[in-house]
mmCIF file of C-alpha atoms and ligand atoms in Angstrom:
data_model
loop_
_atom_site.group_PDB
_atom_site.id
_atom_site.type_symbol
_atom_site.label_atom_id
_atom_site.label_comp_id
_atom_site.label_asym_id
_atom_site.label_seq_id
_atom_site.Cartn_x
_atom_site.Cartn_y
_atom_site.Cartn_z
ATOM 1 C CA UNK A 19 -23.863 -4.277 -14.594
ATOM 2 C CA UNK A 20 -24.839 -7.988 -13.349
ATOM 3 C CA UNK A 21 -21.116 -8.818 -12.717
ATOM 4 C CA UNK A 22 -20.388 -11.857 -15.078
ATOM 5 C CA UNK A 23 -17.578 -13.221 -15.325
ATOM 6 C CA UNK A 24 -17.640 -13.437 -19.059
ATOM 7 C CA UNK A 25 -17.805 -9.549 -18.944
ATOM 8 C CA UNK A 26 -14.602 -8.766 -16.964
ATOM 9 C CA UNK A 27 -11.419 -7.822 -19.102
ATOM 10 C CA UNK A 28 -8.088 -7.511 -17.617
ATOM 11 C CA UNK A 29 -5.574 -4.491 -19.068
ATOM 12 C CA UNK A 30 -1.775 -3.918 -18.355
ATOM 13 C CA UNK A 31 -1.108 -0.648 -16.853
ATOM 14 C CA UNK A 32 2.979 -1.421 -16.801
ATOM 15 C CA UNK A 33 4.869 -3.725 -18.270
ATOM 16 C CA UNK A 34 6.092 -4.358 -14.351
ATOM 17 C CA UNK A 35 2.970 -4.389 -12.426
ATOM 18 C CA UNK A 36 -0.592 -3.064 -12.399
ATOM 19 C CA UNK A 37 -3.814 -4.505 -13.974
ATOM 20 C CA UNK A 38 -7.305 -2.294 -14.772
ATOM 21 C CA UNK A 39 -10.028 -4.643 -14.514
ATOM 22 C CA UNK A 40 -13.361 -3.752 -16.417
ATOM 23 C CA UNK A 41 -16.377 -5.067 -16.125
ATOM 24 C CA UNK A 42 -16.903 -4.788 -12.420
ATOM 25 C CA UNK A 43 -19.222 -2.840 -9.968
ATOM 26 C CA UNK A 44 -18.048 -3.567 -6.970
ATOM 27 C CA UNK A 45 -20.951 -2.272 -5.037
ATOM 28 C CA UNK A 46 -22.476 -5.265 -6.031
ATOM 29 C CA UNK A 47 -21.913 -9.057 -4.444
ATOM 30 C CA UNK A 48 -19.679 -11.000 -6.207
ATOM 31 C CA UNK A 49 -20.209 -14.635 -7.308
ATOM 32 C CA UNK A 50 -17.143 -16.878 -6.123
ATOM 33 C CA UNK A 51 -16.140 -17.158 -9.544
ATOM 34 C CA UNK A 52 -15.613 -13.401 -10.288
ATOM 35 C CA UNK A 53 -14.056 -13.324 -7.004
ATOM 36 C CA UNK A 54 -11.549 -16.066 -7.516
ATOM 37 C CA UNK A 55 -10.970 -13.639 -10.748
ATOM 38 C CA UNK A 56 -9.746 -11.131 -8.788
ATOM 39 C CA UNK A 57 -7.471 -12.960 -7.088
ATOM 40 C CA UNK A 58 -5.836 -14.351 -9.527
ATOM 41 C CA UNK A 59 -5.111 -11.208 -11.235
ATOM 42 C CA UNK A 60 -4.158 -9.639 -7.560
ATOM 43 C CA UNK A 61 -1.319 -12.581 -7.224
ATOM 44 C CA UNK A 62 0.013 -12.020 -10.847
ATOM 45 C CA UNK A 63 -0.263 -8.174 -11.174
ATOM 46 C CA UNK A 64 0.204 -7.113 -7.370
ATOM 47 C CA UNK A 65 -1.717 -3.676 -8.510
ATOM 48 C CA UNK A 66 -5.536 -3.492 -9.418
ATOM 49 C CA UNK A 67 -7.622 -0.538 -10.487
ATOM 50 C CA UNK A 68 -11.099 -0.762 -10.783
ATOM 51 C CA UNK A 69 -12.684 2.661 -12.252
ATOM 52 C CA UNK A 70 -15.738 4.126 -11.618
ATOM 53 C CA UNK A 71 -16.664 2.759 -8.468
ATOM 54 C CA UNK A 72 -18.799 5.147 -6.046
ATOM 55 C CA UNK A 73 -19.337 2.915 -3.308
ATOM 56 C CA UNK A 74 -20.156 3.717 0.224
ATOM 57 C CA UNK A 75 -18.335 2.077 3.133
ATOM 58 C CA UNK A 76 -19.895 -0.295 4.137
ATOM 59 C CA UNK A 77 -19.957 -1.645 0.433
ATOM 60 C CA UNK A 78 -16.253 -1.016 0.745
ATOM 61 C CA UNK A 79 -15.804 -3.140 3.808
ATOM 62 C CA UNK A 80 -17.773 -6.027 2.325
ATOM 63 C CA UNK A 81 -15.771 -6.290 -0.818
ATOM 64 C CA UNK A 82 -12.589 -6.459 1.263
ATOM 65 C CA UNK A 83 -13.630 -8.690 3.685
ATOM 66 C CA UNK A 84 -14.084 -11.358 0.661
ATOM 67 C CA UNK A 85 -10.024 -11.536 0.808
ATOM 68 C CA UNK A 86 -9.659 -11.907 4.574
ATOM 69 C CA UNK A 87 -9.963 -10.145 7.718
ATOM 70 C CA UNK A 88 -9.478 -6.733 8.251
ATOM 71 C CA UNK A 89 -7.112 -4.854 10.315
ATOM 72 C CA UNK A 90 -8.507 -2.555 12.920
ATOM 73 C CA UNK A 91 -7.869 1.267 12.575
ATOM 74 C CA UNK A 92 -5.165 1.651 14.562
ATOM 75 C CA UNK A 93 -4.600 5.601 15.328
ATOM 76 C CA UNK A 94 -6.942 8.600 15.838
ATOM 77 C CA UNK A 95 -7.114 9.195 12.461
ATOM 78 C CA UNK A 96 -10.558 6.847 12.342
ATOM 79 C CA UNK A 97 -13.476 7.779 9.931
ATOM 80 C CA UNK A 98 -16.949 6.792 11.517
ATOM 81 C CA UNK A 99 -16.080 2.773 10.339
ATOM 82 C CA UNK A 100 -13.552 1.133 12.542
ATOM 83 C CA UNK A 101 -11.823 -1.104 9.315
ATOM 84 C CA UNK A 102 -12.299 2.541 7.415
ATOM 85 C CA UNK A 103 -9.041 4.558 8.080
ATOM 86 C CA UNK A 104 -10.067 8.339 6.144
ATOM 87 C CA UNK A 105 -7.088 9.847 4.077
ATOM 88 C CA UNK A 106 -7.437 13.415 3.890
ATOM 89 C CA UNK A 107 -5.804 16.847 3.387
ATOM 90 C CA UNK A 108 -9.226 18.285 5.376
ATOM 91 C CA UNK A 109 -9.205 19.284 9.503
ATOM 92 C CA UNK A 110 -12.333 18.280 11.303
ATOM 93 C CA UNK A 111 -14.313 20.964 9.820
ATOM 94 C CA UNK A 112 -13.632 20.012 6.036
ATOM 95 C CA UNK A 113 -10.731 23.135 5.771
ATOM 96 C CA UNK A 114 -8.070 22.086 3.802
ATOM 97 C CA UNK A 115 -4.819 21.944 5.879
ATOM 98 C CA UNK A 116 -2.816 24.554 6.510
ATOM 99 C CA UNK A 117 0.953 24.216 4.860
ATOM 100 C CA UNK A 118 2.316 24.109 8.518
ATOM 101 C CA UNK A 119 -0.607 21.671 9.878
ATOM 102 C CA UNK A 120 0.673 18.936 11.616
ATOM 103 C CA UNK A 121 -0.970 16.000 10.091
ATOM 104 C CA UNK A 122 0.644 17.349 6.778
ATOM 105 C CA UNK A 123 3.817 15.739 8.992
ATOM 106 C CA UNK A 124 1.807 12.439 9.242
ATOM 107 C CA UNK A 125 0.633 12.266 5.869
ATOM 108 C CA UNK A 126 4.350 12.918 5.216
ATOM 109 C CA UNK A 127 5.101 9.499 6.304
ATOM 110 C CA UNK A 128 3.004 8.139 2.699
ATOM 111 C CA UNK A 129 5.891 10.044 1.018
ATOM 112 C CA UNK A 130 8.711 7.589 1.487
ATOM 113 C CA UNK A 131 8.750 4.205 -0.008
ATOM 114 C CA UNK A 132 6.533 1.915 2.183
ATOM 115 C CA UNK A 133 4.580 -1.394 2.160
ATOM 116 C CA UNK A 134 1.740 -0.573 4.852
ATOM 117 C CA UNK A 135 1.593 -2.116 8.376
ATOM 118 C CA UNK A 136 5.018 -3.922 8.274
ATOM 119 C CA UNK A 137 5.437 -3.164 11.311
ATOM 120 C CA UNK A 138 3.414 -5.353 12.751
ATOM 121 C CA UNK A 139 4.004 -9.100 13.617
ATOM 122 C CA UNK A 140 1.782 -9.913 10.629
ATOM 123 C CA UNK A 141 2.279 -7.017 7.785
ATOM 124 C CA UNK A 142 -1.016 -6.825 5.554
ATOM 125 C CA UNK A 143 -1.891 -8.568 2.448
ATOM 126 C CA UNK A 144 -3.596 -5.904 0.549
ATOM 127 C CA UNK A 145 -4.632 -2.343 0.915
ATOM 128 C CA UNK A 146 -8.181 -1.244 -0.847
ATOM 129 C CA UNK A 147 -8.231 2.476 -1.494
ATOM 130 C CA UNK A 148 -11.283 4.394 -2.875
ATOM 131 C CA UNK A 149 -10.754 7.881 -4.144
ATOM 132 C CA UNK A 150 -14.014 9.581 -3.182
ATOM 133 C CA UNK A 151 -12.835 13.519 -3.860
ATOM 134 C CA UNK A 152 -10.051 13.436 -6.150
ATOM 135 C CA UNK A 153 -8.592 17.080 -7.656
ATOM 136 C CA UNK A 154 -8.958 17.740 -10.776
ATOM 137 C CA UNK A 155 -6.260 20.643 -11.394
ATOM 138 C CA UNK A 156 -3.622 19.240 -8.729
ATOM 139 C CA UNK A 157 -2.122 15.611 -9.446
ATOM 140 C CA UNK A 158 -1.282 13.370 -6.405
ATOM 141 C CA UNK A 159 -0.041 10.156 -7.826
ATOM 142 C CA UNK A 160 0.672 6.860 -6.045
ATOM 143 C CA UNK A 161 3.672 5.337 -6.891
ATOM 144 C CA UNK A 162 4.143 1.746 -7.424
ATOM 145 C CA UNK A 163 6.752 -0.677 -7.407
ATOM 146 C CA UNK A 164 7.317 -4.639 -7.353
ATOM 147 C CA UNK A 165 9.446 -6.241 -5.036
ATOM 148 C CA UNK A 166 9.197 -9.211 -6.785
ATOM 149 C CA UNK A 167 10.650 -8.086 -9.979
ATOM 150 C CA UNK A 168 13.124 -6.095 -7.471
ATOM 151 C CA UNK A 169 14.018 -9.688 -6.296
ATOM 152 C CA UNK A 170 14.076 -11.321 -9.887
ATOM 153 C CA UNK A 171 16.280 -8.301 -10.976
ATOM 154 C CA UNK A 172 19.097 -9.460 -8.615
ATOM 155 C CA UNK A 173 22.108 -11.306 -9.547
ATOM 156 C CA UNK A 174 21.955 -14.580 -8.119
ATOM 157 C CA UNK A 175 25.271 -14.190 -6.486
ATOM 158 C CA UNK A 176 23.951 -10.999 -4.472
ATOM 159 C CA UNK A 177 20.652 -13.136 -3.357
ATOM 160 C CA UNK A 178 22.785 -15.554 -0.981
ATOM 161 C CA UNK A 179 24.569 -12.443 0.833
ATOM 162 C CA UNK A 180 20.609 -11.335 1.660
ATOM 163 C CA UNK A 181 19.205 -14.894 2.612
ATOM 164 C CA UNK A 182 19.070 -15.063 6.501
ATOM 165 C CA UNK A 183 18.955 -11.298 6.995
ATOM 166 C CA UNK A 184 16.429 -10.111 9.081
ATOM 167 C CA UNK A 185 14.840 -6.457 9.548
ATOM 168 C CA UNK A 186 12.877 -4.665 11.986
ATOM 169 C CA UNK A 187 10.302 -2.189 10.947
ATOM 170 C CA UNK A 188 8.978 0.308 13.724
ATOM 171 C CA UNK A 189 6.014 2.664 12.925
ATOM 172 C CA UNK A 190 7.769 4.955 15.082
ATOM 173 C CA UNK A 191 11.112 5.355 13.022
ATOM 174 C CA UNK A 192 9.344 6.400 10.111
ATOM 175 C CA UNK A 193 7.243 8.686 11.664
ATOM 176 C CA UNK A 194 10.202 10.346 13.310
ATOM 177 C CA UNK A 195 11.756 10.802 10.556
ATOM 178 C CA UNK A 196 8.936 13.100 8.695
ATOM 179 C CA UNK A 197 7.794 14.852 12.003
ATOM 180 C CA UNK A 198 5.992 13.827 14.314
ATOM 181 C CA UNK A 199 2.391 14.244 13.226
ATOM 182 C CA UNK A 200 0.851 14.571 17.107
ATOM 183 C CA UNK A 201 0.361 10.764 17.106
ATOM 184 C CA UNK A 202 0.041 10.698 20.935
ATOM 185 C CA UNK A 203 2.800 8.433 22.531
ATOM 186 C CA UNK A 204 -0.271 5.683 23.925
ATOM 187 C CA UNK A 205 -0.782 5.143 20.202
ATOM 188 C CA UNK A 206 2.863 4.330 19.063
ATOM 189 C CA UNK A 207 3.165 2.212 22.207
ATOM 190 C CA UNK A 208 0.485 0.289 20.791
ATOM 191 C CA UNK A 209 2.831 -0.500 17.676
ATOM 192 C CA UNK A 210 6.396 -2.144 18.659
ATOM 193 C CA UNK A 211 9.067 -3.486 16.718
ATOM 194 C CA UNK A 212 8.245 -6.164 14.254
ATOM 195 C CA UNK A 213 10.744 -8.260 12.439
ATOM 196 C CA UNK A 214 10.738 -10.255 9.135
ATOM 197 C CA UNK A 215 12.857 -11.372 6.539
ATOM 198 C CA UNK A 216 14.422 -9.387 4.005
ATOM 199 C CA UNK A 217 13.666 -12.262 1.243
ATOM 200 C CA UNK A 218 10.027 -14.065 1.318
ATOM 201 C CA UNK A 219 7.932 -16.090 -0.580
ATOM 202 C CA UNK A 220 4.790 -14.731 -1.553
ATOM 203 C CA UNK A 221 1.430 -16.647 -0.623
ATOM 204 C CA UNK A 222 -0.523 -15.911 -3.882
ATOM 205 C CA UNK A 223 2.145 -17.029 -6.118
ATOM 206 C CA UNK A 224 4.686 -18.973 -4.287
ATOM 207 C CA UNK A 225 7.624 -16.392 -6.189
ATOM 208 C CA UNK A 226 10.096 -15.226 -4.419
ATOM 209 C CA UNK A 227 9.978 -11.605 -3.567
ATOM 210 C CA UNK A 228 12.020 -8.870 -1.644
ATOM 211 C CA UNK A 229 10.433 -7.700 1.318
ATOM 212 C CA UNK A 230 11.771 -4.146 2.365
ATOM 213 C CA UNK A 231 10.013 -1.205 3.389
ATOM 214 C CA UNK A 232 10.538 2.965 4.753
ATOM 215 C CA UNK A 233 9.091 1.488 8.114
ATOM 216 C CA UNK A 234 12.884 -0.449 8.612
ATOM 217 C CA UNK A 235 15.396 0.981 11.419
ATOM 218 C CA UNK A 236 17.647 -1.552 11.543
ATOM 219 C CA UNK A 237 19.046 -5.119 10.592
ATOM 220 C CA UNK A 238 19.915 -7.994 12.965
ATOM 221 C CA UNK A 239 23.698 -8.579 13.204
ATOM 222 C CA UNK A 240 24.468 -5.609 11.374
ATOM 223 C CA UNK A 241 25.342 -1.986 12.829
ATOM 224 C CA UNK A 242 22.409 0.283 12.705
ATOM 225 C CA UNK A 243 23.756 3.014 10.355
ATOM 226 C CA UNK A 244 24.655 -0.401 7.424
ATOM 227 C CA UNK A 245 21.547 -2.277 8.134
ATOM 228 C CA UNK A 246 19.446 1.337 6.822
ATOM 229 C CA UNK A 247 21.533 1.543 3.971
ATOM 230 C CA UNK A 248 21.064 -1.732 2.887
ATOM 231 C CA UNK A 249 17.392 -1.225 2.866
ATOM 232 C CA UNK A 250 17.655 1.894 1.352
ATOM 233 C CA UNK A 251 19.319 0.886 -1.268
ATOM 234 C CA UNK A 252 17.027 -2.681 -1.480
ATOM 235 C CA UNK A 253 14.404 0.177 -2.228
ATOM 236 C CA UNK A 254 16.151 2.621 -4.654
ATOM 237 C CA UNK A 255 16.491 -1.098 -6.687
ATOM 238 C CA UNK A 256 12.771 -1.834 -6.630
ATOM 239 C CA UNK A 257 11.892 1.571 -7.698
ATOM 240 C CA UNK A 258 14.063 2.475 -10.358
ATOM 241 C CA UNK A 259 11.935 4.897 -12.559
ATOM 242 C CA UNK A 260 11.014 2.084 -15.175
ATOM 243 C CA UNK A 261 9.609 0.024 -12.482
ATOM 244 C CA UNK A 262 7.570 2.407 -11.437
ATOM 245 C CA UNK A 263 3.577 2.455 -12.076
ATOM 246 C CA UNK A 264 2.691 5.996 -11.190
ATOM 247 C CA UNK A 265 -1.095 6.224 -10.863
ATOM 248 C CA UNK A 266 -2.872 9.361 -11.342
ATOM 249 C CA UNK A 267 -6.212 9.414 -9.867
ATOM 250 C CA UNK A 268 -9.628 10.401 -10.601
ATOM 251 C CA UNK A 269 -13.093 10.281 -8.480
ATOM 252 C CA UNK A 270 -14.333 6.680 -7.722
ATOM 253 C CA UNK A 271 -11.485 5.132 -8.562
ATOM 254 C CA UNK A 272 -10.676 2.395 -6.546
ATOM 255 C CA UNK A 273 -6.892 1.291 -6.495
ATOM 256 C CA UNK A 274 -5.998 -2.102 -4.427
ATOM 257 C CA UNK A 275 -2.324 -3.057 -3.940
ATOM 258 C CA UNK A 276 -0.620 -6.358 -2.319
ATOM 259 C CA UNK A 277 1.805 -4.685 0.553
ATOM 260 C CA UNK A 278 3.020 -8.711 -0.169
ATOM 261 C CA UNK A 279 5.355 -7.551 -2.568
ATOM 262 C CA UNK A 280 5.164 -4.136 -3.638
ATOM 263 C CA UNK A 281 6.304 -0.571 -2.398
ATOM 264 C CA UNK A 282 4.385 2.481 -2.835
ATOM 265 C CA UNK A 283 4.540 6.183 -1.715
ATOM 266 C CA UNK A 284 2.086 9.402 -2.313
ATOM 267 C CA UNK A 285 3.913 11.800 -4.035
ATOM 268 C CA UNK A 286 2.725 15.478 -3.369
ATOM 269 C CA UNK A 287 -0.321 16.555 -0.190
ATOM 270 C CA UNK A 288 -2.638 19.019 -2.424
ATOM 271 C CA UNK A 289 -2.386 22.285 -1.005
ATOM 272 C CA UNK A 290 -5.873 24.322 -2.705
ATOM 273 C CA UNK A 291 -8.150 21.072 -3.509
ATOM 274 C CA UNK A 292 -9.670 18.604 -1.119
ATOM 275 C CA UNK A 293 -8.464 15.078 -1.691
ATOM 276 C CA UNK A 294 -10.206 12.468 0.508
ATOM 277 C CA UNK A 295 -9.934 9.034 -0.085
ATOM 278 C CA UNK A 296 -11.000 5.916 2.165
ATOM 279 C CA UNK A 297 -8.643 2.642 2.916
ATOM 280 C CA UNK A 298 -9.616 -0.648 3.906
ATOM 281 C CA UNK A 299 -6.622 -2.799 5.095
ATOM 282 C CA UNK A 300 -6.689 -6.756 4.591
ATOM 283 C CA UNK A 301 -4.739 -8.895 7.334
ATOM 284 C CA UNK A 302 -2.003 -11.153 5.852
ATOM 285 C CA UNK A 303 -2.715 -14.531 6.170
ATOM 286 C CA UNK A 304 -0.113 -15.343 8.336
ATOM 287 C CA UNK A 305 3.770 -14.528 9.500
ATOM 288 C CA UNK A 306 6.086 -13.789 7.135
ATOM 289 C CA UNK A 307 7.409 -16.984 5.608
ATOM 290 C CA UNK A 308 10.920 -16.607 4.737
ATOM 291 C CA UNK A 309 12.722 -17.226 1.694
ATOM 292 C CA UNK A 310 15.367 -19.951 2.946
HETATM 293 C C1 OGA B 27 -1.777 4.588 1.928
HETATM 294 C C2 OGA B 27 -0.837 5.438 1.182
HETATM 295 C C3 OGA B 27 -0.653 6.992 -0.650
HETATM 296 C C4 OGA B 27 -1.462 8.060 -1.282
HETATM 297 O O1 OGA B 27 -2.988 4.846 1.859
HETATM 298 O O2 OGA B 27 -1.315 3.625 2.564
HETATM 299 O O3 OGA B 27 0.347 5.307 1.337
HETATM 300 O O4 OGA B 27 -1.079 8.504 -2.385
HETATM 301 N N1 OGA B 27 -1.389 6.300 0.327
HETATM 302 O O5 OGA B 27 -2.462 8.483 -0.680
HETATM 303 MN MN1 MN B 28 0.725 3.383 2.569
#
């Protein structure tokens, strides 16, 4: 495959979100044109598969590095690549987990609705993640949903109330909440408090979009218990079952998403078949520019 733009088709998943784009290896460098491609179908579909993709790491790193820079693994969870994080239900010596294993806790975290690293000052722009062992008898879906069309969906009266409202998302409040996963305390220190707006405007496209995530413990100016309802419920909106691209994997697929404006969750840990895939994490590009 010589990666020409003339060869590269684009295919709905949903009729919400989600794009399959053929006609790509992206082992391979990519001419700006085929690039600028991509992004343009990342800003309008907010969820790209690419199939068939064995690449290594570092092949992996290089492709997302095209978008911007990457984040830094931040917890002990590292593969040998510092801007590879390793997603596994394997210990150290390639067992499968136990069912009582404690990073089955921390993995449990991917269960509940999330958009990844909004916790920190500036949330990520896109995660990259390449299914190298995928089961073939046990299913593991990701689940995806827009926030965008979660924001379109709402009655323009109910936007005002929301304008203004900001939310703080804490790595640790999450974690809490599905055990504790042995993330040693040094680690969580490392992560504070961030805070963003509940309503943004998304770089790629300039749209409006919600901005809500399983990572939020509280609103501002609004007692703690009614702030996590609100975003609870923000979330049950965005991911009403028909908004919901649930993507069933297979080996060397490689699934990107834009934590911009979409929500996604794993949906079961396989307990008798290895499932190991590798994520690269793109910085945003900035702060989180409010929807005013
Ligand atoms: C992630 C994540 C879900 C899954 O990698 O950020 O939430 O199904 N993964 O593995
Ligand atoms: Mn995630």
């Amino acid at each position: 495959m010589t990666n020409s733009p003339n060869a590269i088709t684009v295919h709905k998943l949903h009729p919400r979100l989600g794009a399959e784009i053929r006609g790509v290896d992206l082992a391979q460098s990519l001419s700006a044109e085929v690039f600028e491609l991509i992004v343009r179908a990342f800003n309008e579909y907010s969820v790209l598969l690419f199939r068939n993709q064995a690449i290594n790491d570092d092949q992996q790193v290089a492709f997302s590095q095209r978008f911007h820079e990457l984040e830094k693994i931040s917890f002990s969870l590292a593969a040998k690549n510092p801007y590879v994080y390793e997603l596994s239900n394997i210990d150290e010596h390639g067992q499968i987990l136990k069912s009582d294993a404690k990073k089955r806790t921390f993995l449990n975290v991917n269960a509940r609705w999330h958009t990844d690293s909004s916790f920190k000052p500036i949330p990520a722009m896109a995660s990259i993640l390449s299914g190298r062992e995928i089961p073939i008898h046990e299913r593991a879906d990701t689940d995806f949903a827009s926030m965008r069309v979660g924001y379109d969906e709402i009655a323009v009266e109910r936007r005002a109330a929301l304008r203004g409202l900001m939310a703080v998302h804490h790595y640790a409040y999450s974690l809490q909440l599905t055990g504790d996963g042995n993330v040693p305390q040094a680690e969580l220190d490392a992560l504070p408090p961030s805070t963003h707006p509940i309503l943004r405007i998304h770089p790629g496209s300039g749209q409006p979009s919600l901005f809500v995530s399983g990572h939020i413990e509280s609103i501002n100016g609004m007692p703690v218990e009614a702030g996590r309802h609100l975003a609870e419920e923000l979330i049950r909106w965005c991911t009403r079952p028909e908004f919901v691209y649930s993507h069933e994997w297979i080996t060397n697929d490689l699934v990107m998403w834009d934590n911009r404006c979409t929500l996604h969750r794993a949906t079961v840990v396989p307990e008798r078949e290895i499932r190991r895939a590798h994520r690269t994490t793109v910085m945003g590009e900035g702060p989180v520019e409010a929807l005013l």
